Short mmCIF file of C-alpha atoms in Angstrom, two decimals:
data_model
loop_
_atom_site.label_atom_id
_atom_site.label_comp_id
_atom_site.label_asym_id
_atom_site.label_seq_id
_atom_site.Cartn_x
_atom_site.Cartn_y
_atom_site.Cartn_z
CA MET A 1104 120.81 46.78 58.11
CA ASN A 1105 123.65 44.91 60.24
CA LYS A 1106 126.37 48.03 59.36
CA LYS A 1107 123.43 50.69 59.67
CA ILE A 1108 123.08 49.76 63.04
CA ILE A 1109 126.69 48.91 63.62
CA ILE A 1110 127.56 51.89 62.55
CA ALA A 1111 124.96 53.91 64.83
CA VAL A 1112 126.14 51.99 68.14
CA GLY A 1113 129.34 53.40 67.16
CA VAL A 1114 128.40 56.72 66.85
CA VAL A 1115 126.65 57.31 69.93
CA ALA A 1116 129.14 55.25 72.09
CA ALA A 1117 132.11 58.35 70.34
CA LEU A 1118 129.46 60.64 71.61
CA LEU A 1119 128.97 59.38 75.21
CA ALA A 1120 132.61 58.43 75.79
CA GLY A 1121 133.90 62.24 73.93
CA ALA A 1122 131.02 63.70 76.84
CA ALA A 1123 133.22 61.12 79.54
CA ILE A 1124 136.18 62.61 79.29
CA PHE A 1125 135.66 66.19 78.69
CA ALA A 1126 133.63 66.01 82.02
CA PHE A 1127 136.37 64.53 83.23
CA LYS A 1128 139.07 67.54 82.42
CA LYS A 1129 139.88 69.94 85.31
CA PRO A 1130 139.59 73.61 84.97
CA GLY A 1131 142.63 75.50 86.08
CA LYS A 1132 142.94 78.09 88.46
CA ILE A 1133 141.19 81.69 88.22
CA ASP A 1134 143.42 84.75 89.53
CA GLY A 1135 141.64 86.96 91.28
CA PHE A 1136 138.50 85.21 91.77
CA ASP A 1137 137.87 84.63 95.65
CA SER A 1138 139.12 87.79 96.57
CA ALA A 1139 136.32 89.59 94.13
CA VAL A 1140 133.76 87.27 94.94
CA THR A 1141 131.64 87.86 97.82
CA THR A 1142 128.83 85.87 100.32
CA VAL A 1143 125.16 86.43 99.45
CA ASP A 1144 124.28 88.31 102.49
CA ASN A 1145 126.29 91.14 100.77
CA ILE A 1146 124.74 91.35 97.76
CA GLN A 1147 124.58 94.76 96.83
CA ILE A 1148 121.92 96.05 93.49
CA PRO A 1149 122.72 99.34 92.43
CA ALA A 1150 121.10 102.23 93.04
CA GLY A 1151 117.96 102.85 91.03
CA THR A 1152 116.64 99.21 90.48
CA ARG A 1153 112.75 98.30 89.66
CA ILE A 1154 113.16 94.71 89.23
CA VAL A 1155 116.25 92.23 90.75
CA ALA A 1156 115.36 89.23 89.17
CA LEU A 1157 117.63 85.50 90.38
CA GLY A 1158 117.78 82.39 88.28
CA GLU A 1159 118.40 79.26 88.96
CA ALA A 1160 120.25 77.20 86.48
CA THR A 1161 118.22 73.73 87.76
CA HIS A 1162 115.19 73.49 88.77
CA GLY A 1163 115.95 69.66 91.14
CA ASN A 1164 118.58 71.45 93.35
CA LYS A 1165 117.54 72.26 96.82
CA GLU A 1166 120.16 74.89 96.97
CA PHE A 1167 118.41 77.17 95.08
CA GLN A 1168 115.15 76.87 96.56
CA GLU A 1169 116.81 77.83 99.46
CA LEU A 1170 118.67 80.72 97.55
CA LYS A 1171 115.34 82.54 96.75
CA LEU A 1172 114.85 83.37 100.80
CA GLU A 1173 118.51 84.32 101.04
CA VAL A 1174 118.70 86.21 98.65
CA PHE A 1175 115.51 87.60 99.66
CA LYS A 1176 116.53 88.50 103.53
CA SER A 1177 119.42 90.33 101.94
CA LEU A 1178 117.48 92.26 100.15
CA VAL A 1179 115.30 93.06 101.96
CA GLU A 1180 117.35 94.29 104.84
CA ASN A 1181 119.47 96.05 102.47
CA SER A 1182 117.37 97.32 99.80
CA ASN A 1183 113.67 98.72 99.43
CA VAL A 1184 112.49 95.06 97.99
CA ARG A 1185 109.58 94.22 99.68
CA ALA A 1186 107.93 91.99 97.25
CA LEU A 1187 108.62 88.69 95.97
CA VAL A 1188 107.30 87.32 92.36
CA LEU A 1189 107.87 83.64 91.48
CA GLU A 1190 108.05 81.27 88.58
CA GLY A 1191 104.53 79.97 89.71
CA ASP A 1192 100.80 79.57 90.09
CA PHE A 1193 99.48 82.95 90.28
CA GLY A 1194 96.06 82.48 91.40
CA GLY A 1195 98.14 79.74 94.29
CA CYS A 1196 100.89 82.39 94.75
CA ALA A 1197 97.83 84.74 95.69
CA ILE A 1198 96.20 82.94 97.93
CA ALA A 1199 99.66 82.29 99.91
CA ASN A 1200 100.34 85.89 100.11
CA GLU A 1201 96.81 85.34 102.09
CA TYR A 1202 98.59 83.42 104.15
CA ILE A 1203 101.54 85.87 104.94
CA GLN A 1204 99.94 88.29 105.03
CA GLY A 1205 98.63 87.36 108.71
CA GLY A 1206 95.35 84.95 107.43
CA GLU A 1207 94.03 81.24 108.11
CA GLY A 1208 96.20 78.63 107.20
CA SER A 1209 99.69 76.99 107.33
CA ALA A 1210 102.66 77.37 105.58
CA GLU A 1211 102.37 73.37 104.59
CA GLU A 1212 98.60 74.24 102.80
CA VAL A 1213 99.53 77.24 101.22
CA THR A 1214 103.36 76.02 99.85
CA LYS A 1215 101.39 73.29 97.96
CA MET A 1216 99.76 76.30 95.77
CA LEU A 1217 102.07 77.11 94.39
CA GLY A 1218 101.91 76.14 91.72
CA TYR A 1219 104.75 73.37 90.58
CA ARG A 1220 105.32 70.18 92.19
CA ILE A 1221 109.02 70.76 92.82
CA TYR A 1222 107.78 73.64 95.18
CA ARG A 1223 106.56 71.29 97.17
CA THR A 1224 109.78 71.17 99.55
CA ASP A 1225 110.37 72.38 103.25
CA ASN A 1226 112.63 74.69 101.34
CA MET A 1227 109.63 76.17 99.93
CA CYS A 1228 107.76 75.62 103.20
CA GLU A 1229 110.50 77.55 104.38
CA LEU A 1230 110.11 80.45 102.06
CA VAL A 1231 106.32 81.01 102.69
CA GLN A 1232 107.05 80.80 106.51
CA TRP A 1233 109.76 83.15 107.25
CA MET A 1234 107.65 85.84 104.85
CA HIS A 1235 104.34 85.00 107.37
CA ASP A 1236 106.73 85.50 110.02
CA TYR A 1237 108.58 88.57 109.37
CA ASN A 1238 105.44 90.39 108.97
CA MET A 1239 104.16 89.48 112.84
CA THR A 1240 106.82 92.04 113.35
CA ALA A 1241 107.46 94.55 110.77
CA ASP A 1242 105.58 97.75 110.28
CA GLU A 1243 103.31 98.07 108.22
CA GLU A 1244 105.35 99.67 105.66
CA ASP A 1245 107.87 97.12 105.80
CA LYS A 1246 105.63 94.05 105.21
CA VAL A 1247 106.59 91.43 102.24
CA ARG A 1248 104.53 90.19 99.48
CA LEU A 1249 105.14 86.96 97.21
CA TYR A 1250 103.52 86.44 93.60
CA GLY A 1251 102.65 84.57 91.18
CA MET A 1252 103.67 85.19 87.41
CA ASP A 1253 102.96 81.89 85.56
CA ILE A 1254 100.30 80.36 83.10
CA GLN A 1255 100.53 77.37 83.94
CA ARG A 1256 97.55 76.51 85.72
CA GLY A 1257 94.13 77.62 86.25
CA CYS A 1258 91.66 75.97 89.64
CA PHE A 1259 93.93 78.47 92.37
CA ASN A 1260 92.44 81.58 89.98
CA ALA A 1261 88.99 80.19 89.66
CA LYS A 1262 89.13 79.94 93.57
CA LEU A 1263 90.27 83.29 94.40
CA ILE A 1264 87.30 84.39 92.07
CA GLU A 1265 84.87 82.86 94.81
CA ASP A 1266 86.75 83.84 97.48
CA PHE A 1267 86.79 87.19 96.93
CA TYR A 1268 82.85 86.94 95.81
CA ALA A 1269 82.27 85.16 99.11
CA VAL A 1270 83.36 88.87 100.49
CA VAL A 1271 81.71 91.40 98.73
CA ASP A 1272 78.54 89.81 97.48
CA GLU A 1273 77.20 86.90 98.98
CA GLY A 1274 74.48 86.59 95.90
CA LYS A 1275 76.94 87.08 92.77
CA TYR A 1276 78.86 84.85 95.35
CA ASN A 1277 76.53 81.49 94.70
CA ASP A 1278 75.80 82.00 90.89
CA TYR A 1279 79.72 82.56 89.89
CA SER A 1280 80.16 79.73 91.64
CA SER A 1281 78.51 77.51 90.10
CA LYS A 1282 78.70 78.95 86.94
CA ILE A 1283 82.61 78.59 87.50
CA ASP A 1284 82.60 74.68 88.87
CA ALA A 1285 80.08 74.08 85.94
CA VAL A 1286 82.91 74.40 83.56
CA ILE A 1287 86.24 73.87 85.36
CA ASP A 1288 87.11 70.98 87.63
CA LYS A 1289 89.01 72.85 90.83
CA ASN A 1290 89.98 69.65 92.35
CA GLU A 1291 91.51 67.73 89.09
CA ASP A 1292 92.45 71.41 87.40
CA THR A 1293 90.74 70.54 84.40
CA TYR A 1294 88.34 71.97 81.78
CA ASN A 1295 86.36 70.85 78.69
CA SER A 1296 88.06 72.02 75.46
CA ALA A 1297 84.31 72.36 74.20
CA ASP A 1298 84.02 75.19 76.90
CA TYR A 1299 86.60 77.04 76.05
CA ASP A 1300 84.52 79.55 75.14
CA ALA A 1301 81.87 79.58 77.76
CA ILE A 1302 85.18 80.21 80.15
CA ILE A 1303 86.22 83.40 78.53
CA SER A 1304 83.40 84.33 78.53
CA LEU A 1305 82.57 84.02 82.19
CA MET A 1306 85.49 86.05 81.86
CA ASP A 1307 84.56 88.97 80.99
CA GLU A 1308 81.34 88.54 82.86
CA ILE A 1309 82.52 88.45 85.50
CA ASN A 1310 85.61 91.63 84.87
CA GLU A 1311 82.80 93.48 83.68
CA ASP A 1312 80.51 92.81 87.27
CA ILE A 1313 83.85 94.23 88.52
CA GLN A 1314 84.36 97.35 86.78
CA ALA A 1315 80.64 98.46 87.16
CA ASN A 1316 80.16 97.99 91.24
CA ARG A 1317 84.23 98.82 91.27
CA ASP A 1318 84.58 101.79 94.22
CA ALA A 1319 81.39 99.55 96.38
CA TYR A 1320 83.83 95.82 95.93
CA ILE A 1321 86.74 98.48 96.90
CA ALA A 1322 84.83 99.36 100.13
CA SER A 1323 84.31 95.82 101.28
CA THR A 1324 87.63 94.55 100.34
CA SER A 1325 90.64 96.32 99.08
CA LEU A 1326 92.07 97.97 96.03
CA ALA A 1327 94.45 95.25 96.28
CA GLU A 1328 91.90 92.37 97.16
CA VAL A 1329 90.23 93.89 93.45
CA GLU A 1330 92.85 94.43 90.93
CA ARG A 1331 93.84 90.41 92.50
CA CYS A 1332 90.39 88.95 91.54
CA GLU A 1333 90.68 91.17 87.96
CA GLN A 1334 94.35 89.67 87.16
CA ALA A 1335 93.10 86.83 88.41
CA THR A 1336 90.45 86.31 85.58
CA VAL A 1337 93.30 87.60 82.93
CA ALA A 1338 95.40 84.25 84.41
CA ILE A 1339 92.46 81.84 83.88
CA LYS A 1340 92.04 83.33 79.72
CA CYS A 1341 95.64 82.91 79.67
CA TYR A 1342 95.33 79.09 80.77
CA LEU A 1343 93.05 78.52 78.05
CA ASP A 1344 94.96 80.37 75.69
CA LEU A 1345 97.81 78.59 76.17
CA ASN A 1346 96.80 75.65 76.04
CA GLU A 1347 93.49 76.20 73.10
CA LYS A 1348 95.22 78.40 70.91
CA GLN A 1349 98.89 79.17 71.80
CA ASN A 1350 99.79 75.29 71.41
CA TYR A 1351 102.24 75.74 74.65
CA SER A 1352 103.80 78.38 73.18
CA SER A 1353 107.16 79.03 75.32
CA LYS A 1354 107.06 82.66 73.61
CA TYR A 1355 103.43 82.84 74.90
CA ARG A 1356 104.11 81.90 78.03
CA ASP A 1357 107.19 84.31 78.35
CA SER A 1358 105.16 87.21 76.73
CA LYS A 1359 102.38 86.45 79.78
CA MET A 1360 104.78 86.31 82.27
CA LYS A 1361 105.86 89.37 81.90
CA GLU A 1362 103.00 91.13 82.09
CA PHE A 1363 102.14 89.76 84.98
CA VAL A 1364 105.44 91.13 86.25
CA ASP A 1365 104.76 93.98 84.73
CA TRP A 1366 101.32 94.07 86.98
CA ALA A 1367 103.51 93.30 90.53
CA LEU A 1368 105.81 95.79 89.75
CA GLU A 1369 103.29 99.03 89.27
CA ILE A 1370 101.22 97.83 92.10
CA GLU A 1371 104.77 98.02 95.04
CA GLU A 1372 105.75 100.70 93.24
CA ARG A 1373 102.77 102.76 93.20
CA GLU A 1374 101.47 100.98 96.83
CA HIS A 1375 104.55 100.90 98.76
CA GLN A 1376 107.29 102.96 96.53
CA GLY A 1377 109.08 99.31 96.57
CA ALA A 1378 111.33 97.23 93.84
CA LEU A 1379 110.70 93.43 93.26
CA MET A 1380 112.21 90.10 93.37
CA MET A 1381 111.19 88.03 90.83
CA SER A 1382 112.26 84.28 91.23
CA CYS A 1383 112.66 81.68 87.72
CA HIS A 1384 114.92 79.88 85.61
CA ASN A 1385 118.09 80.94 84.28
CA GLY A 1386 116.90 80.45 80.89
CA HIS A 1387 113.75 82.82 81.55
CA MET A 1388 115.80 85.73 83.12
CA SER A 1389 118.65 86.80 81.36
CA GLU A 1390 118.88 89.51 79.13
CA THR A 1391 120.03 88.29 76.12
CA SER A 1392 118.63 84.23 74.90
CA SER A 1393 119.85 81.97 76.31
CA SER A 1394 117.33 79.53 74.08
CA ALA A 1395 115.72 79.42 71.41
CA ALA A 1396 111.88 79.00 73.71
CA THR A 1397 112.10 81.67 76.35
CA PHE A 1398 111.96 85.40 76.55
CA LEU A 1399 111.07 86.95 79.48
CA GLY A 1400 114.20 88.33 80.47
CA VAL A 1401 115.05 89.47 76.76
CA ASP A 1402 112.27 91.76 77.08
CA LEU A 1403 112.32 93.16 80.64
CA ASP A 1404 116.20 94.48 79.80
CA LYS A 1405 114.29 96.32 76.46
CA GLU A 1406 111.90 97.64 78.84
CA TYR A 1407 113.79 98.99 81.89
CA GLY A 1408 117.50 99.07 81.17
CA ASP A 1409 119.40 99.04 84.11
CA ALA A 1410 117.44 99.32 86.34
CA TYR A 1411 116.79 95.52 85.70
CA PHE A 1412 119.28 94.07 87.50
CA THR A 1413 120.38 90.17 86.96
CA ILE A 1414 121.96 87.15 89.05
CA GLY A 1415 122.16 83.88 87.28
CA THR A 1416 123.37 81.11 89.01
CA ASP A 1417 125.70 78.08 87.91
CA TYR A 1418 127.15 74.88 89.95
CA TYR A 1419 130.18 72.37 88.89
CA ILE A 1420 128.99 69.12 89.97
CA SER A 1421 124.28 68.96 90.11
CA LYS A 1422 123.51 65.91 91.62
CA ASP A 1423 119.50 67.01 90.35
CA ASN A 1424 115.97 65.15 91.13
CA LEU A 1425 114.09 64.99 87.62
CA PRO A 1426 110.84 63.61 86.39
CA TYR A 1427 111.18 60.45 84.34
CA ASN A 1428 108.32 58.00 83.67
CA ASP A 1429 105.80 59.55 86.56
CA GLU A 1430 108.36 58.78 88.61
CA ARG A 1431 111.41 62.25 90.27
CA VAL A 1432 115.04 60.51 89.34
CA VAL A 1433 118.39 61.87 90.51
CA LYS A 1434 120.73 62.05 87.87
CA GLU A 1435 124.98 63.83 88.35
CA PHE A 1436 125.71 65.93 85.80
CA CYS A 1437 128.77 67.77 85.03
CA SER A 1438 128.44 71.39 83.96
CA ASN A 1439 132.11 71.98 83.40
CA ASP A 1440 131.83 75.56 84.13
CA LYS A 1441 135.38 76.59 84.91
CA LEU A 1442 134.00 79.69 86.94
CA ALA A 1443 131.86 77.66 88.75
CA TYR A 1444 134.51 75.36 90.03
CA GLN A 1445 136.86 77.85 91.19
CA VAL A 1446 134.56 77.21 94.66
CA LYS A 1447 135.31 73.74 95.13
CA ASP A 1448 138.22 74.54 97.83
CA MET A 1449 136.40 77.87 99.30
CA SER A 1450 135.19 78.19 102.59
CA GLU A 1451 131.78 78.86 101.84
CA ASP A 1452 129.55 77.23 99.83
CA LYS A 1453 128.29 79.77 97.48
CA TYR A 1454 129.61 83.30 96.66
CA PHE A 1455 128.10 86.13 94.61
CA LEU A 1456 130.19 88.46 91.42
CA ASP A 1457 129.24 90.80 90.31
CA PHE A 1458 130.52 91.10 86.65
CA SER A 1459 130.52 95.14 86.94
CA LYS A 1460 133.03 94.95 90.10
CA VAL A 1461 135.72 92.91 87.28
CA ASP A 1462 138.59 93.99 85.29
CA GLY A 1463 138.11 93.41 82.04
CA ASN A 1464 141.42 92.68 81.59
CA SER A 1465 142.21 90.43 84.71
CA LYS A 1466 142.50 86.58 84.22
CA LEU A 1467 138.82 86.82 85.85
CA GLY A 1468 137.70 89.76 83.36
CA LYS A 1469 138.65 87.56 79.95
CA ALA A 1470 137.01 84.51 81.35
CA VAL A 1471 133.07 86.69 82.89
CA ASN A 1472 133.61 88.46 78.92
CA SER A 1473 134.29 85.05 76.39
CA PRO A 1474 131.82 81.98 75.72
CA VAL A 1475 132.37 79.57 79.38
CA LYS A 1476 130.00 76.49 79.48
CA MET A 1477 127.56 76.53 82.08
CA GLY A 1478 124.79 74.35 83.43
CA SER A 1479 121.40 74.09 82.04
CA LEU A 1480 118.49 72.03 83.05
CA GLY A 1481 115.09 72.85 82.98
CA GLU A 1482 112.66 69.83 84.32
CA GLN A 1483 112.41 66.61 82.21
CA TYR A 1484 115.25 63.63 81.99
CA ASN A 1485 116.42 61.25 79.23
CA LEU A 1486 119.01 59.76 78.25
CA MET A 1487 120.58 62.64 75.72
CA ILE A 1488 120.36 65.14 78.65
CA GLN A 1489 122.61 62.57 80.53
CA TYR A 1490 125.06 62.46 78.23
CA LEU A 1491 125.48 64.53 75.57
CA SER A 1492 126.77 67.84 77.12
CA PHE A 1493 124.51 69.84 74.83
CA SER A 1494 121.82 68.79 75.85
CA ASN A 1495 121.94 69.25 79.99
CA SER A 1496 124.35 73.00 79.36
CA ILE A 1497 125.16 76.54 77.10
CA THR A 1498 127.72 78.06 76.21
CA LYS A 1499 127.54 81.44 76.71
CA THR A 1500 129.28 84.19 77.43
CA PRO A 1501 127.79 85.40 80.96
CA SER A 1502 128.46 89.17 81.04
CA GLU A 1503 125.98 89.73 78.68
CA LEU A 1504 123.46 86.73 80.51
CA TYR A 1505 123.64 88.66 83.29
CA ASP A 1506 125.21 91.52 85.73
CA SER A 1507 126.21 89.01 88.19
CA MET A 1508 126.73 85.19 89.50
CA ILE A 1509 126.06 83.74 92.13
CA TYR A 1510 128.45 80.25 91.54
CA TYR A 1511 128.67 76.80 93.45
CA TYR A 1512 130.54 73.80 93.33
CA ASP A 1513 128.36 71.09 94.00
CA VAL A 1514 124.52 71.22 94.49
CA SER A 1515 122.07 68.81 95.48
CA PRO A 1516 118.23 67.42 94.85
CA ILE A 1517 115.25 68.78 96.05
CA GLU A 1518 113.01 66.06 98.06
CA VAL A 1519 109.33 66.00 97.05
CA TRP A 1520 106.83 65.68 99.47
CA GLU A 1521 105.01 62.40 98.59
CA ASN A 1522 101.63 63.37 99.61
#
């Protein structure tokens, strides 16, 4: 037994030593990188683009949260993009959108509804506040909107339904509020599994009521409000099925997120003749699978082809804010991405590279068209993720995953609101 332990310790030590040595092997200079890249405010998307997808290599770095606003501003200014769909709660983002359209509340209040604790930051609040303030002076046809595509929460979808009926029918509001409160705890975002059939039946009943009274409800509110309430019933059913029937399947989650993106795009093109920006983890939006668990971008690329334009992100050094034992810790990682390393001594903190504008025969072209180590961290932490590079990075061909990338040399941790 002691011999086995010694061998196991030796293997682990060797792996850790190898990981440490690899992490400190500095890449060389790639000729042509500095002349091929541009700043984020100069991003140009191809004509005919319907969805611009911005990825993030980690969830716990503030630069990637700030980038959502920077890229969205650039697209609003330079293209026909007027809507942003987040990897966030559908109902919570819909309520935040009401504030963005001039509704009551504050940016701080609605930022807490976006879906995840990692979004409770000054950076995400700034995004919401900018969208709200922009709309206060924008012409009607230029106003911006926020959507959520995720299905991992239910309480804000329930609130969205109740708020809708408070406007269109006070009697039904009282009835449906009582029925919802009997099976969904909106304060804790919980429900009893034994109530699965009752909740599904209630959502079907509400949807049938909307269909039967659609014209009257549109007259009382708007088509957009009616469609949001319909979609909220769908979101709750997806939330229940993810938990109760699909065993938290990543494939199911990504397939439903695609349906919510399709829904938002249909509205944007029909009502506003505009394109959509989508923001989520790199793993979700990449055009070919970067992991065994994510498929959203693959399916979007299959359906929309060249009209789906992807912008991945990466870093060379990350100090990442990650959850660990009911707390959050900051840990440092090296991606060993030789392309991100090029930013180290450049004047800006980040640069945009469009792969279609790179000469495939150049040193840079060979780099983006060959497998490269890239950082990839999710919302979890353990010792394996810290010390074994295959747990905190991927080795893929950049041009097969994305149409373009934004590179940082180093990125810093988000600061999550304590309250």
